[in-house]
Amino acid sequence: MIAQLFSLFFPRLCAVCGKSLIFCEKLLCLGCLSDLPRSGFWAREENPVTTLFDDWKEVAITHACAYLCYTKESAYHPLLHRLKYKGEPQIGQELGRWFGSELIQSTIYQNIDIIVPVPLHPKKERKRGYNQSFVIAEGIAEVTGWCVESGALKRIRHTATQTLLNREERQKNITGAFALAAPERIQEKHILLIDDVLTTGATLQACAAELCKASGCKIYIATIAYIE
Ligand SMILES: [Zn+2]
């Protein structure tokens, strides 16, 4: 009763079309949920994201995928913007849960042991209040049972925003930004490295290069969005 009264005064709205949500809907209305641009990449040995990491040729990535695949103009893109810049970590958790329920059914991802979110610099995390990759990882962990290992990798250098940089500039900008902090926690493990959006892959490549310094680990990459 209280919840119904509350929703009368503060209606929960679909994050894509703005319609009022009914009680069973979370974040999106059923229409926008069924139109979600899911990529299906997690079930394909080869996909545009694996191709992107193959091109880097520096670190061997076992598999890579993204949950959503869309263009910048997509009505779904503002979701990621709100997660990152508008203080709405619950968006990351929900997307993580949806993504996790796909990953757990993929034969390619059956051997994952731990999830490592791309770390933010502590200063940036304090300012934002949370790490968006960590909340996505939490959502995935909730439905898959995989553990989140957020202490293995550290961001040791604050980097300028990558948004306006090209591929070479991004790689230069990110070099030396991460350090492996606890190799004993990830040795011999199958690691799922998580980030929110994939553009050039420079950040994830730099993280994977550090994780690979621990012996015997295999790296898988998963991001929420891949922008075509
Ligand atoms: Zn909607």
mmCIF file of C-alpha atoms and ligand atoms in Angstrom:
data_model
loop_
_atom_site.group_PDB
_atom_site.id
_atom_site.type_symbol
_atom_site.label_atom_id
_atom_site.label_comp_id
_atom_site.label_asym_id
_atom_site.label_seq_id
_atom_site.Cartn_x
_atom_site.Cartn_y
_atom_site.Cartn_z
ATOM 1 C CA MET A 1 0.000 0.000 0.000
ATOM 2 C CA ILE A 2 2.772 2.433 0.951
ATOM 3 C CA ALA A 3 4.707 1.430 -2.161
ATOM 4 C CA GLN A 4 1.622 2.057 -4.316
ATOM 5 C CA LEU A 5 1.068 5.469 -2.733
ATOM 6 C CA PHE A 6 4.737 6.305 -3.182
ATOM 7 C CA SER A 7 4.630 5.388 -6.873
ATOM 8 C CA LEU A 8 1.560 7.603 -7.299
ATOM 9 C CA PHE A 9 3.568 10.641 -6.242
ATOM 10 C CA PHE A 10 6.951 9.516 -7.547
ATOM 11 C CA PRO A 11 6.238 7.364 -10.611
ATOM 12 C CA ARG A 12 9.139 5.230 -11.758
ATOM 13 C CA LEU A 13 9.789 5.912 -15.429
ATOM 14 C CA CYS A 14 11.238 3.805 -18.231
ATOM 15 C CA ALA A 15 14.820 5.018 -18.765
ATOM 16 C CA VAL A 16 14.409 4.868 -22.542
ATOM 17 C CA CYS A 17 10.863 5.941 -23.518
ATOM 18 C CA GLY A 18 9.817 7.684 -20.274
ATOM 19 C CA LYS A 19 6.552 5.751 -19.780
ATOM 20 C CA SER A 20 5.493 4.928 -16.199
ATOM 21 C CA LEU A 21 6.719 1.518 -15.120
ATOM 22 C CA ILE A 22 4.346 -1.072 -13.721
ATOM 23 C CA PHE A 23 5.324 -2.921 -10.550
ATOM 24 C CA CYS A 24 7.124 -5.865 -12.224
ATOM 25 C CA GLU A 25 9.206 -3.650 -14.528
ATOM 26 C CA LYS A 26 12.688 -2.522 -13.546
ATOM 27 C CA LEU A 27 14.567 0.290 -15.290
ATOM 28 C CA LEU A 28 12.845 -0.330 -18.661
ATOM 29 C CA CYS A 29 9.257 -0.979 -19.709
ATOM 30 C CA LEU A 30 8.636 -4.395 -21.239
ATOM 31 C CA GLY A 31 8.581 -2.914 -24.757
ATOM 32 C CA CYS A 32 11.979 -1.214 -24.412
ATOM 33 C CA LEU A 33 13.351 -4.313 -22.673
ATOM 34 C CA SER A 34 12.363 -6.555 -25.562
ATOM 35 C CA ASP A 35 13.876 -4.061 -28.055
ATOM 36 C CA LEU A 36 17.167 -3.878 -26.108
ATOM 37 C CA PRO A 37 19.933 -4.071 -28.758
ATOM 38 C CA ARG A 38 21.503 -7.267 -27.349
ATOM 39 C CA SER A 39 24.536 -8.230 -29.442
ATOM 40 C CA GLY A 40 24.546 -11.999 -28.874
ATOM 41 C CA PHE A 41 28.394 -11.748 -29.109
ATOM 42 C CA TRP A 42 28.816 -13.910 -25.957
ATOM 43 C CA ALA A 43 27.673 -16.945 -27.954
ATOM 44 C CA ARG A 44 29.838 -16.289 -31.032
ATOM 45 C CA GLU A 45 33.475 -17.461 -31.120
ATOM 46 C CA GLU A 46 34.205 -14.595 -33.492
ATOM 47 C CA ASN A 47 32.453 -11.244 -33.276
ATOM 48 C CA PRO A 48 33.354 -7.550 -33.839
ATOM 49 C CA VAL A 49 34.733 -7.273 -30.269
ATOM 50 C CA THR A 50 37.055 -10.305 -30.562
ATOM 51 C CA THR A 51 38.234 -8.887 -33.896
ATOM 52 C CA LEU A 52 39.007 -5.541 -32.247
ATOM 53 C CA PHE A 53 41.228 -7.199 -29.614
ATOM 54 C CA ASP A 54 42.875 -9.509 -32.161
ATOM 55 C CA ASP A 55 44.072 -6.349 -33.920
ATOM 56 C CA TRP A 56 46.020 -5.181 -30.842
ATOM 57 C CA LYS A 57 48.165 -8.355 -30.954
ATOM 58 C CA GLU A 58 49.902 -7.566 -27.643
ATOM 59 C CA VAL A 59 47.994 -9.580 -25.075
ATOM 60 C CA ALA A 60 46.212 -12.853 -25.771
ATOM 61 C CA ILE A 61 42.527 -12.410 -24.937
ATOM 62 C CA THR A 62 40.638 -15.715 -24.735
ATOM 63 C CA HIS A 63 37.299 -14.183 -25.688
ATOM 64 C CA ALA A 64 35.625 -10.789 -25.691
ATOM 65 C CA CYS A 65 32.056 -9.592 -26.006
ATOM 66 C CA ALA A 66 29.654 -6.761 -25.204
ATOM 67 C CA TYR A 67 26.071 -7.028 -23.999
ATOM 68 C CA LEU A 68 24.655 -4.281 -26.228
ATOM 69 C CA CYS A 69 25.697 -3.171 -29.691
ATOM 70 C CA TYR A 70 24.429 0.167 -30.996
ATOM 71 C CA THR A 71 25.352 3.456 -32.623
ATOM 72 C CA LYS A 72 25.893 6.677 -30.652
ATOM 73 C CA GLU A 73 22.448 7.902 -31.744
ATOM 74 C CA SER A 74 20.701 4.920 -30.117
ATOM 75 C CA ALA A 75 17.928 5.691 -27.600
ATOM 76 C CA TYR A 76 19.706 3.235 -25.288
ATOM 77 C CA HIS A 77 23.003 5.147 -25.156
ATOM 78 C CA PRO A 78 21.807 7.681 -22.504
ATOM 79 C CA LEU A 79 21.525 4.735 -20.066
ATOM 80 C CA LEU A 80 25.308 4.409 -20.000
ATOM 81 C CA HIS A 81 25.709 8.163 -19.736
ATOM 82 C CA ARG A 82 23.430 8.223 -16.675
ATOM 83 C CA LEU A 83 25.352 5.336 -15.131
ATOM 84 C CA LYS A 84 28.660 7.130 -15.577
ATOM 85 C CA TYR A 85 27.865 10.789 -15.047
ATOM 86 C CA LYS A 86 24.490 11.159 -13.316
ATOM 87 C CA GLY A 87 25.027 9.225 -10.093
ATOM 88 C CA GLU A 88 22.800 6.250 -10.940
ATOM 89 C CA PRO A 89 24.756 3.091 -10.025
ATOM 90 C CA GLN A 90 21.533 1.033 -9.961
ATOM 91 C CA ILE A 91 21.519 1.200 -13.787
ATOM 92 C CA GLY A 92 24.861 -0.651 -13.831
ATOM 93 C CA GLN A 93 23.642 -3.266 -11.376
ATOM 94 C CA GLU A 94 20.512 -3.998 -13.396
ATOM 95 C CA LEU A 95 22.369 -4.153 -16.724
ATOM 96 C CA GLY A 96 24.939 -6.395 -15.017
ATOM 97 C CA ARG A 97 22.208 -8.798 -13.867
ATOM 98 C CA TRP A 98 20.728 -9.011 -17.374
ATOM 99 C CA PHE A 99 24.171 -9.510 -18.924
ATOM 100 C CA GLY A 100 25.132 -12.104 -16.293
ATOM 101 C CA SER A 101 22.082 -14.196 -17.081
ATOM 102 C CA GLU A 102 23.274 -14.388 -20.714
ATOM 103 C CA LEU A 103 26.952 -15.057 -19.853
ATOM 104 C CA ILE A 104 26.138 -17.913 -17.500
ATOM 105 C CA GLN A 105 24.348 -19.702 -20.337
ATOM 106 C CA SER A 106 27.191 -19.285 -22.839
ATOM 107 C CA THR A 107 29.458 -22.330 -23.279
ATOM 108 C CA ILE A 108 32.379 -19.933 -23.904
ATOM 109 C CA TYR A 109 32.085 -18.430 -20.387
ATOM 110 C CA GLN A 110 31.588 -21.629 -18.388
ATOM 111 C CA ASN A 111 35.043 -21.578 -16.755
ATOM 112 C CA ILE A 112 35.140 -18.052 -15.331
ATOM 113 C CA ASP A 113 36.516 -17.967 -11.753
ATOM 114 C CA ILE A 114 36.595 -14.272 -10.909
ATOM 115 C CA ILE A 115 35.430 -10.891 -12.162
ATOM 116 C CA VAL A 116 37.843 -7.948 -12.219
ATOM 117 C CA PRO A 117 36.294 -4.505 -12.844
ATOM 118 C CA VAL A 118 38.463 -1.869 -14.533
ATOM 119 C CA PRO A 119 39.568 0.289 -11.570
ATOM 120 C CA LEU A 120 39.062 4.023 -11.348
ATOM 121 C CA HIS A 121 41.663 6.284 -9.818
ATOM 122 C CA PRO A 122 40.722 6.641 -6.099
ATOM 123 C CA LYS A 123 40.293 10.409 -6.541
ATOM 124 C CA LYS A 124 37.839 9.914 -9.375
ATOM 125 C CA GLU A 125 35.966 7.183 -7.511
ATOM 126 C CA ARG A 126 35.551 9.431 -4.475
ATOM 127 C CA LYS A 127 34.209 12.217 -6.677
ATOM 128 C CA ARG A 128 31.746 9.928 -8.506
ATOM 129 C CA GLY A 129 30.838 7.993 -5.364
ATOM 130 C CA TYR A 130 31.254 4.591 -7.029
ATOM 131 C CA ASN A 131 33.088 2.781 -9.810
ATOM 132 C CA GLN A 132 30.635 2.084 -12.640
ATOM 133 C CA SER A 133 32.557 -1.050 -13.697
ATOM 134 C CA PHE A 134 32.376 -2.373 -10.135
ATOM 135 C CA VAL A 135 28.584 -2.017 -9.930
ATOM 136 C CA ILE A 136 28.222 -3.813 -13.287
ATOM 137 C CA ALA A 137 30.494 -6.574 -11.916
ATOM 138 C CA GLU A 138 28.300 -6.797 -8.797
ATOM 139 C CA GLY A 139 25.197 -7.300 -10.944
ATOM 140 C CA ILE A 140 26.917 -10.027 -12.987
ATOM 141 C CA ALA A 141 28.187 -11.703 -9.798
ATOM 142 C CA GLU A 142 24.696 -11.730 -8.318
ATOM 143 C CA VAL A 143 23.279 -13.965 -11.040
ATOM 144 C CA THR A 144 26.365 -16.016 -11.963
ATOM 145 C CA GLY A 145 27.874 -16.687 -8.522
ATOM 146 C CA TRP A 146 31.334 -15.595 -9.782
ATOM 147 C CA CYS A 147 33.325 -13.558 -7.225
ATOM 148 C CA VAL A 148 34.306 -9.945 -7.755
ATOM 149 C CA GLU A 149 38.033 -9.426 -7.164
ATOM 150 C CA SER A 150 38.511 -5.673 -7.098
ATOM 151 C CA GLY A 151 41.827 -5.559 -5.234
ATOM 152 C CA ALA A 152 43.950 -7.322 -7.845
ATOM 153 C CA LEU A 153 44.364 -4.364 -10.150
ATOM 154 C CA LYS A 154 44.996 -0.733 -9.207
ATOM 155 C CA ARG A 155 44.867 2.498 -11.111
ATOM 156 C CA ILE A 156 48.100 4.253 -10.218
ATOM 157 C CA ARG A 157 47.934 7.210 -12.511
ATOM 158 C CA HIS A 158 45.076 9.592 -13.141
ATOM 159 C CA THR A 159 44.516 9.978 -16.873
ATOM 160 C CA ALA A 160 42.946 12.794 -18.830
ATOM 161 C CA THR A 161 39.600 11.943 -20.390
ATOM 162 C CA GLN A 162 39.982 9.689 -23.420
ATOM 163 C CA THR A 163 36.853 10.889 -25.190
ATOM 164 C CA LEU A 164 38.500 13.189 -27.715
ATOM 165 C CA LEU A 165 41.609 11.092 -28.359
ATOM 166 C CA ASN A 166 42.259 8.785 -31.301
ATOM 167 C CA ARG A 167 43.494 5.215 -30.940
ATOM 168 C CA GLU A 168 47.240 6.003 -30.774
ATOM 169 C CA GLU A 169 46.721 8.916 -28.392
ATOM 170 C CA ARG A 170 44.526 6.778 -26.133
ATOM 171 C CA GLN A 171 47.145 4.070 -25.969
ATOM 172 C CA LYS A 172 49.843 6.592 -25.065
ATOM 173 C CA ASN A 173 47.562 8.251 -22.504
ATOM 174 C CA ILE A 174 46.777 4.978 -20.746
ATOM 175 C CA THR A 175 50.291 3.474 -20.682
ATOM 176 C CA GLY A 176 51.436 2.945 -17.103
ATOM 177 C CA ALA A 177 48.028 3.856 -15.658
ATOM 178 C CA PHE A 178 47.403 0.408 -14.097
ATOM 179 C CA ALA A 179 49.433 -1.901 -11.884
ATOM 180 C CA LEU A 180 48.936 -5.465 -10.752
ATOM 181 C CA ALA A 181 48.499 -5.183 -6.975
ATOM 182 C CA ALA A 182 47.891 -8.758 -5.809
ATOM 183 C CA PRO A 183 49.090 -11.379 -8.338
ATOM 184 C CA GLU A 184 48.537 -14.238 -5.865
ATOM 185 C CA ARG A 185 44.778 -13.597 -5.956
ATOM 186 C CA ILE A 186 44.473 -14.151 -9.705
ATOM 187 C CA GLN A 187 47.109 -16.772 -10.525
ATOM 188 C CA GLU A 188 45.814 -19.722 -12.601
ATOM 189 C CA LYS A 189 42.386 -18.076 -12.756
ATOM 190 C CA HIS A 190 39.990 -17.459 -15.628
ATOM 191 C CA ILE A 191 39.331 -13.752 -15.299
ATOM 192 C CA LEU A 192 36.371 -11.793 -16.632
ATOM 193 C CA LEU A 193 37.550 -8.187 -17.066
ATOM 194 C CA ILE A 194 34.645 -5.703 -16.993
ATOM 195 C CA ASP A 195 34.157 -2.178 -18.316
ATOM 196 C CA ASP A 196 31.108 -0.082 -19.172
ATOM 197 C CA VAL A 197 31.697 0.997 -22.785
ATOM 198 C CA LEU A 198 34.091 -0.313 -25.402
ATOM 199 C CA THR A 199 35.480 2.126 -27.940
ATOM 200 C CA THR A 200 39.095 1.504 -29.024
ATOM 201 C CA GLY A 201 39.882 -1.089 -26.326
ATOM 202 C CA ALA A 202 43.013 0.805 -25.170
ATOM 203 C CA THR A 203 42.000 0.824 -21.484
ATOM 204 C CA LEU A 204 41.034 -2.860 -21.420
ATOM 205 C CA GLN A 205 44.185 -3.798 -23.297
ATOM 206 C CA ALA A 206 46.316 -1.964 -20.692
ATOM 207 C CA CYS A 207 44.462 -3.747 -17.839
ATOM 208 C CA ALA A 208 44.822 -7.153 -19.516
ATOM 209 C CA ALA A 209 48.572 -6.594 -19.985
ATOM 210 C CA GLU A 210 48.932 -6.084 -16.208
ATOM 211 C CA LEU A 211 46.732 -9.059 -15.272
ATOM 212 C CA CYS A 212 48.779 -11.294 -17.587
ATOM 213 C CA LYS A 213 51.826 -10.707 -15.381
ATOM 214 C CA ALA A 214 50.275 -13.173 -12.929
ATOM 215 C CA SER A 215 51.121 -16.708 -14.021
ATOM 216 C CA GLY A 216 48.651 -18.979 -15.746
ATOM 217 C CA CYS A 217 45.661 -16.678 -15.966
ATOM 218 C CA LYS A 218 43.287 -16.427 -18.899
ATOM 219 C CA ILE A 219 41.592 -13.167 -19.755
ATOM 220 C CA TYR A 220 38.033 -12.740 -21.006
ATOM 221 C CA ILE A 221 36.627 -9.273 -21.633
ATOM 222 C CA ALA A 222 33.022 -8.145 -21.303
ATOM 223 C CA THR A 223 31.611 -4.639 -21.568
ATOM 224 C CA ILE A 224 28.019 -3.472 -21.399
ATOM 225 C CA ALA A 225 28.109 -1.540 -24.649
ATOM 226 C CA TYR A 226 29.968 -1.693 -27.925
ATOM 227 C CA ILE A 227 29.464 1.403 -30.036
ATOM 228 C CA GLU A 228 29.517 0.663 -33.748
HETATM 229 ZN ZN ZN B 1 10.108 2.110 -22.441
#
